[in-house]
Amino acid sequence: MPPETAPPAPNTSAKRDVESWATLRRFLPYLWPKDNPGLRVRIAVAMVLVLAAKGVTLALPFAYKGAVDAMAGPADEGLTVALAFVAAYVLGRFTSVAFDNLRNIAFERVGQIATLHLAEDVFHRLHRLSLRFHLARRTGEVTKIIERGTKSIDQMLYFLLFNIAPTIIELIAVGIIFYFNFGIELVLATAVTVVLYVWVTRAITEWRTKLRREMNDLDGKALYRAVDSLLNYETVKYFGAEAREEARYSQAARAYAEAAVKSENSVGLLNMAQSIITNALVGAAMAYTVWGWSTGALTVGDLVLVNSLLIQLFRPLDVLGWVYRTIRQGLIDMGEMFRLIDTDIEVTDKPGAPALIIRTPTVVFDNVTFGYDPGRTILNGLSFEVPAGSTTAIVGPSGAGKSTIGRLLFRFYDPLSGRVLVGGEDIANVMQDSVRAAIGIVPQDSVLFNENLAYNIAYGAESADQAMVEQAARDAALSPLIERLPDRFDTMVGERGLKLSGGEKQRVAIARTLVKNPPILLLDEATSALDTRTEQEILATLRRIAKGRTTLAIAHRLSTIADADNILVLDHGRLVESGTHTGLLTRGGLYAEMWARQASERREAPEAAEAAE
């Protein structure tokens, strides 16, 4: 069974960094697509605009300094110069904002398309993972992984490209400016302060990241409990378990709230630590400039220059903790999406596998052995054949392996040994999609999409038009229902088809299969959940659509398959009897015993009802 994605184990910071950068490198092809030069041009334009905006931002303090120095002299001489510097300062501020927004406009499509392509790849992978994976994973957790991953990518890219990279450029430029204007002392002080600032921010943010990871785990748990409870709404009502479900959800939500409080409170500690470091440097640098002014080495404008440069430098650094956490969390969320992509596909097509071409629609199980888990075999060397155009029924006690046959026929799993042949071809040697295209199914529990009737019926074939939908509805005896509905084919069926009765859902499933028009039909206990009257109506419909098709009927109630051409009786995954209904009754084996038991139950049911009255 594919392993579930486990919570990250305690690890060293260096290893986490390696994993994070590996994740980022893996994402780069989405950001820099080889087959889309237009997007790469947008990235280049965005980076040019980043450099232009940063150049203008670095020039603003010099305009500010020039205006102050001009004002420090005689008013009649400095007025024009001061006004010119003020105009330049205002124009520079506008230009910087314009460049930033033009950069965002140029890059927005890049980020959205990169996110879209990654999300599409994850969704593509999920649909190709085995049934075993989907039975083991919680739907709420998987959807939350995709939701968090896609939402974090765009923000993470923004900070990486337009916050971290420009800040590094600005830091280098400020160092050069300080060196030529104020000497190496201020450069060293700034460098030490920035290193200390980054170290403290990283240390506290790493701690906060652990809290954030705990929040994500608890958030997924709360979402899973909510989704699971709502999907089982009727079961909750049947057992009067509303308070119990509310308590389970409340427990998970309360744990998430406690983790969220810890995470958000840590922001205060981070902000205070950052403020101490930045204000210490600003105070020291301004005091140094004042001392230089007192000796005549510096001007009043230099004080403004130093203050403006440091304020501009620390403005993006003030949110470094948030930026760092966002980037790290984005890499974690993106890493979880890549882990979904990396999950092994249990059932794969062989390289160059051809499509299945059915000339004679037969089904053969040739010495098939299969088990879902090691040490627990479900089918033991099972062999049988369903001739073309015939109806073969499979019956047996619960746990005999009846439904497993359908899953192997659709190739949701591969046998441990033996072969499954459709139309004379081993389905392990042909494309899965072509195998499934050749088989239609009417399952015991027909799950429908939360769409209208027309959509659910047309789902059987991508090319289905309205005429095909209406014909399938008539053939599945759905017309009386549709005529009674005000919206007819536009009637919404509700989530999982809950607005329809069991018989109505079965008829929609039959119509969907008719639209598909497969040569092979699988009826997987298609009437076991229905009342007797509805069952007989559905059986009549099923017998009608089975004509001319190869039909494999898996049944619990033997009365529904008494007219089958051949009946296979399974017990503990082995074929113990086969023959017609009459022949099996005459033989007096397991089938005859099951028939007698069910006949007795049918006789006892009316008697019990009369006694109750």
XYZ file of C-alpha atoms in Angstrom:
613
model
C 0.000 0.000 0.000
C 1.496 3.399 -0.927
C 2.649 5.191 2.212
C 0.731 8.242 3.294
C 2.617 11.503 3.426
C 3.957 11.536 6.956
C 4.623 14.687 8.960
C 8.209 15.869 8.513
C 10.490 14.215 11.010
C 12.804 16.252 13.212
C 15.663 17.288 11.013
C 18.674 19.525 10.829
C 18.356 23.028 9.448
C 20.954 22.292 6.770
C 19.028 19.298 5.491
C 15.797 21.287 5.414
C 17.540 23.989 3.401
C 18.773 21.375 0.926
C 15.225 20.010 0.575
C 13.822 23.530 0.175
C 16.255 24.478 -2.544
C 15.695 21.138 -4.253
C 11.975 21.927 -4.286
C 12.644 25.402 -5.671
C 14.928 24.039 -8.412
C 12.223 21.584 -9.349
C 9.715 24.420 -9.675
C 11.972 26.546 -11.910
C 10.897 24.792 -15.159
C 7.329 25.881 -14.396
C 8.552 29.456 -13.898
C 10.844 29.468 -16.946
C 8.964 27.313 -19.499
C 10.988 26.302 -22.547
C 7.919 26.111 -24.766
C 6.631 29.609 -23.963
C 9.083 32.376 -24.924
C 6.433 35.012 -24.249
C 6.454 34.224 -20.536
C 10.245 34.339 -20.416
C 10.156 37.798 -22.012
C 7.737 38.877 -19.286
C 10.160 37.659 -16.601
C 13.037 39.566 -18.229
C 10.925 42.731 -18.434
C 9.901 42.332 -14.793
C 13.521 42.001 -13.638
C 14.566 45.086 -15.646
C 11.756 47.012 -13.969
C 12.938 45.721 -10.565
C 16.422 47.110 -11.209
C 15.000 50.398 -12.503
C 12.757 50.822 -9.447
C 15.635 50.012 -7.109
C 17.914 52.521 -8.885
C 15.317 55.257 -8.507
C 14.753 54.341 -4.841
C 18.482 54.596 -4.108
C 18.651 58.001 -5.807
C 15.813 59.484 -3.708
C 17.906 60.067 -0.536
C 20.440 62.056 -2.598
C 17.635 64.359 -3.830
C 16.472 64.693 -0.223
C 20.036 65.479 0.911
C 20.464 68.025 -1.897
C 17.276 69.836 -0.912
C 18.315 69.987 2.768
C 21.849 71.194 1.971
C 20.436 73.879 -0.345
C 18.094 75.040 2.386
C 21.005 75.217 4.842
C 22.557 78.051 2.791
C 21.233 81.510 1.918
C 17.551 81.412 0.926
C 17.934 83.562 -2.173
C 20.682 81.312 -3.540
C 19.269 77.917 -2.521
C 15.579 78.339 -3.328
C 15.751 77.255 -6.956
C 18.117 74.382 -6.213
C 16.021 73.164 -3.283
C 12.832 73.285 -5.363
C 14.539 71.381 -8.171
C 15.631 68.626 -5.735
C 12.128 68.510 -4.261
C 10.643 68.107 -7.752
C 13.169 65.379 -8.519
C 12.335 63.663 -5.222
C 8.577 63.702 -5.913
C 9.061 62.517 -9.511
C 11.365 59.746 -8.290
C 8.789 58.501 -5.766
C 6.117 58.364 -8.466
C 8.475 56.669 -10.918
C 9.411 54.053 -8.330
C 5.731 53.220 -7.692
C 5.052 53.137 -11.445
C 7.959 50.733 -12.044
C 6.758 48.472 -9.200
C 3.243 48.247 -10.596
C 4.407 47.748 -14.172
C 6.610 44.947 -12.821
C 3.582 43.329 -11.173
C 1.566 43.621 -14.372
C 4.358 42.025 -16.401
C 4.892 39.158 -13.944
C 1.319 38.342 -12.876
C 0.593 36.078 -15.860
C 3.891 34.239 -15.309
C 3.088 33.394 -11.705
C -0.500 32.399 -12.418
C 0.412 30.137 -15.354
C 3.242 28.505 -13.394
C 0.843 27.807 -10.529
C -1.810 26.560 -12.953
C 0.545 24.114 -14.650
C 1.762 22.691 -11.336
C -1.812 22.296 -10.053
C -2.801 20.590 -13.328
C 0.128 18.179 -13.011
C -0.884 17.293 -9.437
C -4.531 16.771 -10.442
C -3.388 14.669 -13.423
C -1.276 12.526 -11.111
C -4.046 12.058 -8.554
C -6.363 10.627 -11.201
C -3.681 8.125 -12.212
C -2.859 6.893 -8.738
C -4.288 3.560 -7.730
C -7.583 2.916 -5.994
C -5.493 1.683 -3.061
C -4.015 5.195 -2.647
C -7.407 6.912 -2.714
C -8.917 4.454 -0.254
C -6.045 5.112 2.161
C -5.894 8.906 1.886
C -8.381 11.374 3.312
C -9.967 13.492 0.608
C -9.985 16.603 2.809
C -6.236 16.357 3.424
C -5.407 15.897 -0.262
C -7.539 18.870 -1.325
C -6.004 20.974 1.451
C -2.484 20.131 0.214
C -3.414 21.317 -3.278
C -5.187 24.417 -1.952
C -2.281 25.471 0.287
C 0.291 24.699 -2.389
C -1.366 26.676 -5.157
C -2.151 29.661 -2.916
C 1.384 29.903 -1.530
C 3.276 29.674 -4.822
C 2.338 33.080 -6.214
C 3.097 34.872 -2.932
C 6.338 32.964 -2.472
C 7.524 33.882 -5.963
C 6.664 37.534 -5.365
C 8.797 37.693 -2.232
C 11.698 35.756 -3.721
C 11.930 37.861 -6.866
C 10.683 41.241 -5.706
C 11.669 41.385 -2.040
C 14.697 39.209 -1.293
C 16.576 39.795 -4.555
C 16.062 43.608 -4.627
C 16.973 43.840 -0.923
C 20.285 42.097 -1.587
C 20.957 44.502 -4.453
C 20.061 47.461 -2.268
C 22.271 46.205 0.571
C 25.283 46.031 -1.737
C 24.521 49.477 -3.174
C 24.121 51.023 0.314
C 27.449 49.513 1.335
C 29.156 51.132 -1.647
C 27.475 54.497 -0.961
C 28.461 54.380 2.719
C 32.035 53.454 1.861
C 32.579 56.393 -0.495
C 30.635 58.935 1.596
C 31.266 57.921 5.197
C 34.109 55.421 5.321
C 34.528 51.744 6.079
C 33.344 52.043 9.713
C 29.704 52.596 8.766
C 29.893 49.846 6.147
C 31.137 47.316 8.716
C 28.544 48.405 11.280
C 25.762 47.998 8.711
C 27.068 44.590 7.603
C 27.311 43.261 11.172
C 23.850 44.579 11.996
C 22.280 43.016 8.895
C 23.954 39.656 9.603
C 22.727 39.756 13.222
C 19.274 40.828 12.061
C 19.034 37.969 9.552
C 20.340 35.400 12.073
C 17.859 36.412 14.785
C 15.007 36.561 12.273
C 15.866 33.140 10.883
C 16.188 31.536 14.327
C 12.846 32.846 15.557
C 11.144 32.103 12.239
C 12.391 28.498 12.290
C 10.668 28.116 15.632
C 7.553 29.739 14.225
C 7.695 27.417 11.182
C 7.380 24.408 13.474
C 4.324 26.009 15.024
C 2.974 26.704 11.542
C 3.496 23.103 10.488
C 1.594 21.971 13.565
C -1.190 24.397 12.616
C -1.369 22.902 9.098
C -1.608 19.359 10.442
C -4.369 20.326 12.856
C -6.137 22.366 10.166
C -6.144 19.330 7.857
C -7.452 17.159 10.675
C -10.285 19.589 11.432
C -11.181 19.848 7.733
C -11.156 16.066 7.345
C -13.492 15.618 10.307
C -15.856 18.273 8.974
C -15.933 16.847 5.429
C -16.249 13.251 6.631
C -19.084 14.161 8.978
C -21.012 16.134 6.337
C -20.580 13.415 3.711
C -22.096 10.995 6.235
C -24.899 13.398 7.131
C -27.606 10.743 6.960
C -25.628 8.284 9.089
C -25.122 10.975 11.732
C -28.880 11.587 11.782
C -29.704 7.879 11.931
C -27.706 7.436 15.128
C -28.496 10.821 16.685
C -24.773 11.560 16.754
C -24.867 15.304 16.070
C -23.417 16.158 19.485
C -20.741 13.500 19.093
C -19.712 14.838 15.671
C -19.721 18.405 16.942
C -17.498 17.354 19.844
C -15.035 15.611 17.495
C -14.870 18.649 15.232
C -14.651 21.031 18.183
C -11.741 19.056 19.618
C -9.781 19.355 16.373
C -10.736 23.003 15.857
C -9.804 23.880 19.451
C -6.386 22.260 19.038
C -5.892 24.292 15.855
C -6.920 27.495 17.662
C -4.367 26.865 20.436
C -1.611 26.292 17.891
C -2.672 29.441 16.011
C -2.466 31.513 19.227
C 1.090 30.309 19.865
C 2.076 31.049 16.285
C 0.603 34.541 16.206
C 1.970 35.493 19.644
C 5.461 34.666 18.476
C 5.127 37.515 15.951
C 5.394 40.004 18.818
C 8.710 38.514 19.968
C 10.076 38.631 16.441
C 9.029 42.248 15.879
C 10.572 43.431 19.144
C 13.872 41.647 18.465
C 14.032 43.159 14.978
C 13.232 46.636 16.267
C 16.038 46.535 18.852
C 18.622 45.648 16.203
C 17.486 48.122 13.530
C 17.046 51.083 15.873
C 20.462 50.441 17.431
C 22.113 50.788 14.012
C 20.015 53.823 12.996
C 20.838 55.577 16.271
C 24.565 54.769 16.019
C 24.768 55.811 12.346
C 22.974 59.111 12.950
C 25.162 59.856 15.996
C 28.237 59.137 13.854
C 26.921 61.554 11.193
C 26.227 64.255 13.792
C 29.789 63.855 15.094
C 31.049 64.215 11.501
C 28.966 67.362 11.082
C 30.409 68.792 14.293
C 33.927 68.388 12.899
C 32.955 69.937 9.574
C 33.484 66.691 7.645
C 29.781 66.143 6.916
C 26.800 68.334 6.100
C 23.275 68.480 7.500
C 22.084 66.730 4.370
C 24.354 63.745 5.168
C 22.295 63.083 8.286
C 19.184 62.920 6.097
C 21.026 60.726 3.573
C 22.125 58.178 6.196
C 18.710 58.090 7.823
C 16.867 57.727 4.513
C 19.139 54.965 3.211
C 18.885 52.937 6.421
C 15.112 53.387 6.662
C 14.760 52.285 3.034
C 17.075 49.327 3.650
C 15.257 48.159 6.773
C 11.769 48.672 5.383
C 11.881 45.349 3.434
C 13.952 43.796 6.237
C 11.257 44.705 8.780
C 9.042 42.060 7.222
C 11.914 39.621 6.664
C 10.516 37.214 9.246
C 7.159 37.157 7.514
C 8.822 36.949 4.099
C 11.150 34.174 5.231
C 8.291 32.248 6.829
C 6.130 32.704 3.736
C 8.899 31.451 1.477
C 9.703 28.510 3.740
C 6.026 27.649 4.129
C 5.550 28.005 0.387
C 8.418 25.594 -0.193
C 6.932 23.170 2.357
C 3.485 23.354 0.750
C 4.970 23.033 -2.727
C 7.093 20.109 -1.510
C 3.932 18.331 -0.353
C 2.445 18.810 -3.832
C 5.594 17.366 -5.397
C 5.367 14.405 -3.002
C 1.903 13.741 -4.399
C 3.368 13.877 -7.908
C 6.151 11.510 -6.810
C 3.775 8.925 -5.327
C 4.325 5.682 -7.209
C 1.615 4.704 -9.662
C 0.747 1.142 -8.784
C -0.889 0.228 -12.100
C 0.982 1.490 -15.158
C 0.854 0.871 -18.885
C 3.821 -0.898 -20.409
C 5.932 1.335 -22.691
C 4.403 1.367 -26.144
C 1.318 -0.569 -25.016
C -1.305 -0.623 -27.806
C -4.984 0.175 -27.401
C -7.339 -2.733 -26.842
C -9.252 -3.673 -29.976
C -12.159 -5.971 -29.239
C -13.362 -8.207 -32.049
C -14.982 -10.809 -29.826
C -16.105 -9.411 -26.437
C -15.044 -12.242 -24.147
C -13.782 -12.079 -20.563
C -11.352 -14.644 -19.165
C -9.752 -14.984 -15.729
C -6.804 -17.333 -16.109
C -5.504 -18.753 -12.795
C -5.746 -15.346 -11.091
C -4.366 -14.921 -7.564
C -4.803 -11.590 -5.793
C -4.802 -10.011 -2.341
C -5.041 -6.410 -1.168
C -2.499 -6.949 1.600
C 0.428 -9.350 1.970
C -0.634 -12.535 3.706
C -4.354 -12.025 2.948
C -5.236 -13.614 -0.361
C -8.692 -12.817 -1.752
C -8.658 -14.821 -5.006
C -6.873 -18.168 -5.148
C -6.071 -19.366 -8.666
C -9.457 -18.299 -10.064
C -10.230 -19.326 -13.638
C -13.404 -18.818 -15.655
C -14.591 -17.593 -19.063
C -17.509 -15.385 -20.081
C -18.367 -16.161 -23.737
C -19.251 -13.339 -26.096
C -22.899 -12.279 -25.952
C -23.674 -14.367 -22.879
C -24.647 -13.470 -19.328
C -22.519 -14.938 -16.578
C -23.370 -14.409 -12.922
C -20.964 -14.549 -9.985
C -22.379 -15.383 -6.564
C -21.045 -16.475 -3.220
C -20.955 -15.640 0.474
C -19.706 -12.260 1.682
C -15.926 -12.045 1.425
C -15.760 -14.589 -1.393
C -14.054 -12.040 -3.693
C -16.980 -11.103 -5.967
C -16.399 -7.320 -6.048
C -12.638 -7.856 -6.351
C -13.290 -9.432 -9.755
C -14.803 -6.168 -10.989
C -11.856 -4.132 -9.722
C -9.383 -6.439 -11.461
C -11.447 -6.349 -14.656
C -11.245 -2.532 -14.703
C -7.552 -2.909 -13.834
C -7.676 -0.851 -10.662
C -5.194 -3.471 -9.465
C -2.953 -6.016 -11.159
C -3.137 -9.699 -10.149
C -0.288 -11.134 -8.099
C -0.232 -13.954 -10.626
C -2.339 -15.124 -13.537
C -3.977 -13.110 -16.311
C -7.181 -11.229 -17.022
C -8.093 -11.288 -20.701
C -10.655 -9.114 -22.478
C -11.340 -9.906 -26.110
C -8.490 -12.403 -25.977
C -5.927 -9.754 -24.919
C -4.131 -9.687 -21.580
C -5.239 -6.333 -20.168
C -1.792 -5.903 -18.563
C -0.334 -5.560 -22.080
C -2.709 -2.889 -23.424
C -3.622 0.664 -22.462
C -5.762 0.953 -19.343
C -7.976 3.643 -20.849
C -8.903 1.397 -23.767
C -9.811 -1.460 -21.391
C -12.100 0.772 -19.351
C -13.621 2.230 -22.511
C -14.755 -1.282 -23.488
C -16.542 -2.003 -20.196
C -19.646 -0.375 -18.756
C -20.661 -0.704 -15.132
C -23.826 -0.317 -13.106
C -22.573 -0.393 -9.507
C -24.422 -1.149 -6.303
C -24.011 2.439 -5.094
C -24.338 4.789 -8.041
C -22.516 7.974 -7.060
C -23.480 10.989 -9.140
C -21.879 14.390 -9.635
C -23.497 17.433 -8.057
C -24.677 18.564 -11.477
C -27.883 18.243 -13.462
C -29.381 15.052 -14.875
C -28.170 15.753 -18.394
C -24.559 16.134 -17.225
C -24.651 12.870 -15.259
C -26.166 10.900 -18.117
C -23.837 12.417 -20.722
C -20.837 11.571 -18.528
C -20.803 8.145 -20.130
C -19.234 9.566 -23.304
C -17.440 12.843 -23.892
C -19.046 13.180 -27.325
C -22.618 12.650 -26.073
C -25.145 15.180 -27.392
C -28.657 15.986 -26.164
C -30.266 13.480 -28.529
C -28.105 10.663 -27.153
C -28.905 11.726 -23.588
C -32.649 11.716 -24.245
C -32.509 8.325 -25.985
C -30.512 6.814 -23.113
C -33.004 8.221 -20.608
C -35.895 6.589 -22.501
C -34.082 3.255 -22.735
C -33.306 3.355 -18.992
C -36.984 4.062 -18.207
C -36.144 7.517 -16.826
C -38.702 9.349 -18.963
C -41.579 9.179 -16.416
C -39.349 10.764 -13.772
C -38.070 13.484 -16.094
C -41.578 14.346 -17.252
C -42.582 15.021 -13.618
C -39.636 17.348 -12.950
C -40.148 21.085 -13.626
C -36.568 21.520 -14.870
C -36.488 18.154 -16.658
C -32.883 17.387 -17.697
C -31.647 20.540 -15.959
C -32.704 19.218 -12.544
C -29.824 19.232 -10.061
C -29.301 15.850 -8.386
C -27.435 17.093 -5.288
C -24.090 15.965 -3.900
C -23.513 12.277 -4.702
C -27.066 12.254 -6.142
C -28.743 12.494 -2.737
C -31.824 14.261 -4.158
C -32.750 11.081 -6.051
C -34.046 7.797 -4.703
C -32.001 4.619 -4.954
C -33.952 3.384 -7.966
C -33.705 6.750 -9.721
C -29.949 6.841 -9.202
C -29.665 3.322 -10.615
C -31.597 4.358 -13.716
C -29.280 7.345 -14.194
C -26.320 4.960 -13.881
C -27.909 2.673 -16.484
C -28.528 5.614 -18.824
C -24.917 6.735 -18.369
C -23.747 3.262 -19.361
C -26.058 3.238 -22.377
C -24.475 6.487 -23.549
C -21.091 4.818 -23.231
C -22.435 1.875 -25.298
C -19.779 -0.679 -24.264
C -19.579 -4.236 -25.657
C -19.043 -5.630 -22.133
C -21.334 -4.883 -19.199
C -20.541 -5.341 -15.505
C -23.463 -5.352 -13.067
C -21.962 -5.135 -9.577
C -24.868 -5.990 -7.239
C -26.811 -3.323 -9.101
C -30.147 -4.015 -7.344
C -29.172 -5.268 -3.885
C -29.971 -1.939 -2.193
C -33.442 -1.583 -3.757
C -36.904 -2.625 -2.649
C -38.535 -5.592 -4.391
C -40.759 -3.579 -6.733
C -37.996 -1.214 -7.804
C -35.625 -4.165 -8.114
C -37.922 -5.932 -10.561
C -38.302 -2.767 -12.637
C -34.522 -2.223 -12.723
C -33.917 -5.907 -13.538
C -36.254 -5.668 -16.510
C -34.311 -2.650 -17.744
C -30.977 -4.380 -17.168
C -32.095 -7.493 -19.050
C -33.153 -5.298 -21.951
C -29.831 -3.427 -22.187
C -27.817 -6.655 -21.703
C -29.130 -8.115 -24.966
C -26.346 -8.335 -27.505
C -23.669 -7.583 -24.892
C -21.322 -9.754 -22.894
C -22.581 -9.378 -19.336
C -20.927 -10.214 -16.040
C -23.385 -9.899 -13.144
C -22.126 -9.932 -9.560
C -25.077 -10.643 -7.297
C -26.006 -11.215 -3.684
C -29.676 -12.097 -4.187
C -29.779 -15.248 -6.279
C -33.267 -14.567 -7.589
C -31.896 -11.696 -9.670
C -29.575 -13.936 -11.714
C -31.604 -17.158 -11.972
C -31.945 -16.691 -15.760
C -28.179 -16.251 -16.374
C -26.552 -18.451 -19.029
C -23.942 -19.558 -16.522
C -23.579 -19.074 -12.767
C -20.186 -19.161 -11.021
C -20.194 -19.886 -7.299
C -17.216 -18.573 -5.324
C -16.132 -19.470 -1.822
C -12.976 -18.064 -0.194
C -11.732 -16.847 -3.560
C -12.085 -20.206 -5.305
C -14.540 -21.389 -7.946
C -16.449 -24.225 -6.247
C -19.410 -24.641 -8.612
C -20.626 -23.514 -12.002
C -23.663 -24.174 -14.151
C -27.209 -23.029 -14.773
C -29.669 -22.228 -12.018
C -31.517 -25.506 -12.442
C -28.365 -27.568 -12.676
C -26.872 -26.056 -9.541
C -30.056 -26.630 -7.557
C -30.103 -30.259 -8.694
C -26.479 -30.682 -7.603
C -27.352 -29.725 -4.020
C -24.115 -27.881 -3.264
C -23.295 -24.416 -1.924
C -25.574 -22.665 -4.449
C -28.542 -24.825 -3.474
C -27.826 -24.132 0.194
C -27.711 -20.350 -0.431
C -30.923 -20.534 -2.481
C -32.741 -22.420 0.254
C -31.580 -19.960 2.910
C -32.684 -16.938 0.904
C -36.016 -18.576 0.063
C -36.571 -19.189 3.759
C -35.775 -15.546 4.524
C -38.276 -14.418 1.898
C -40.988 -16.581 3.442
C -40.192 -15.404 6.966
C -40.309 -11.707 6.069
C -44.105 -11.538 5.390
C -44.801 -13.666 8.455
C -42.753 -11.301 10.638
C -44.624 -8.335 9.179
C -48.005 -9.939 9.936
C -46.907 -10.745 13.481
C -45.846 -7.148 13.974
C -49.284 -5.939 12.901
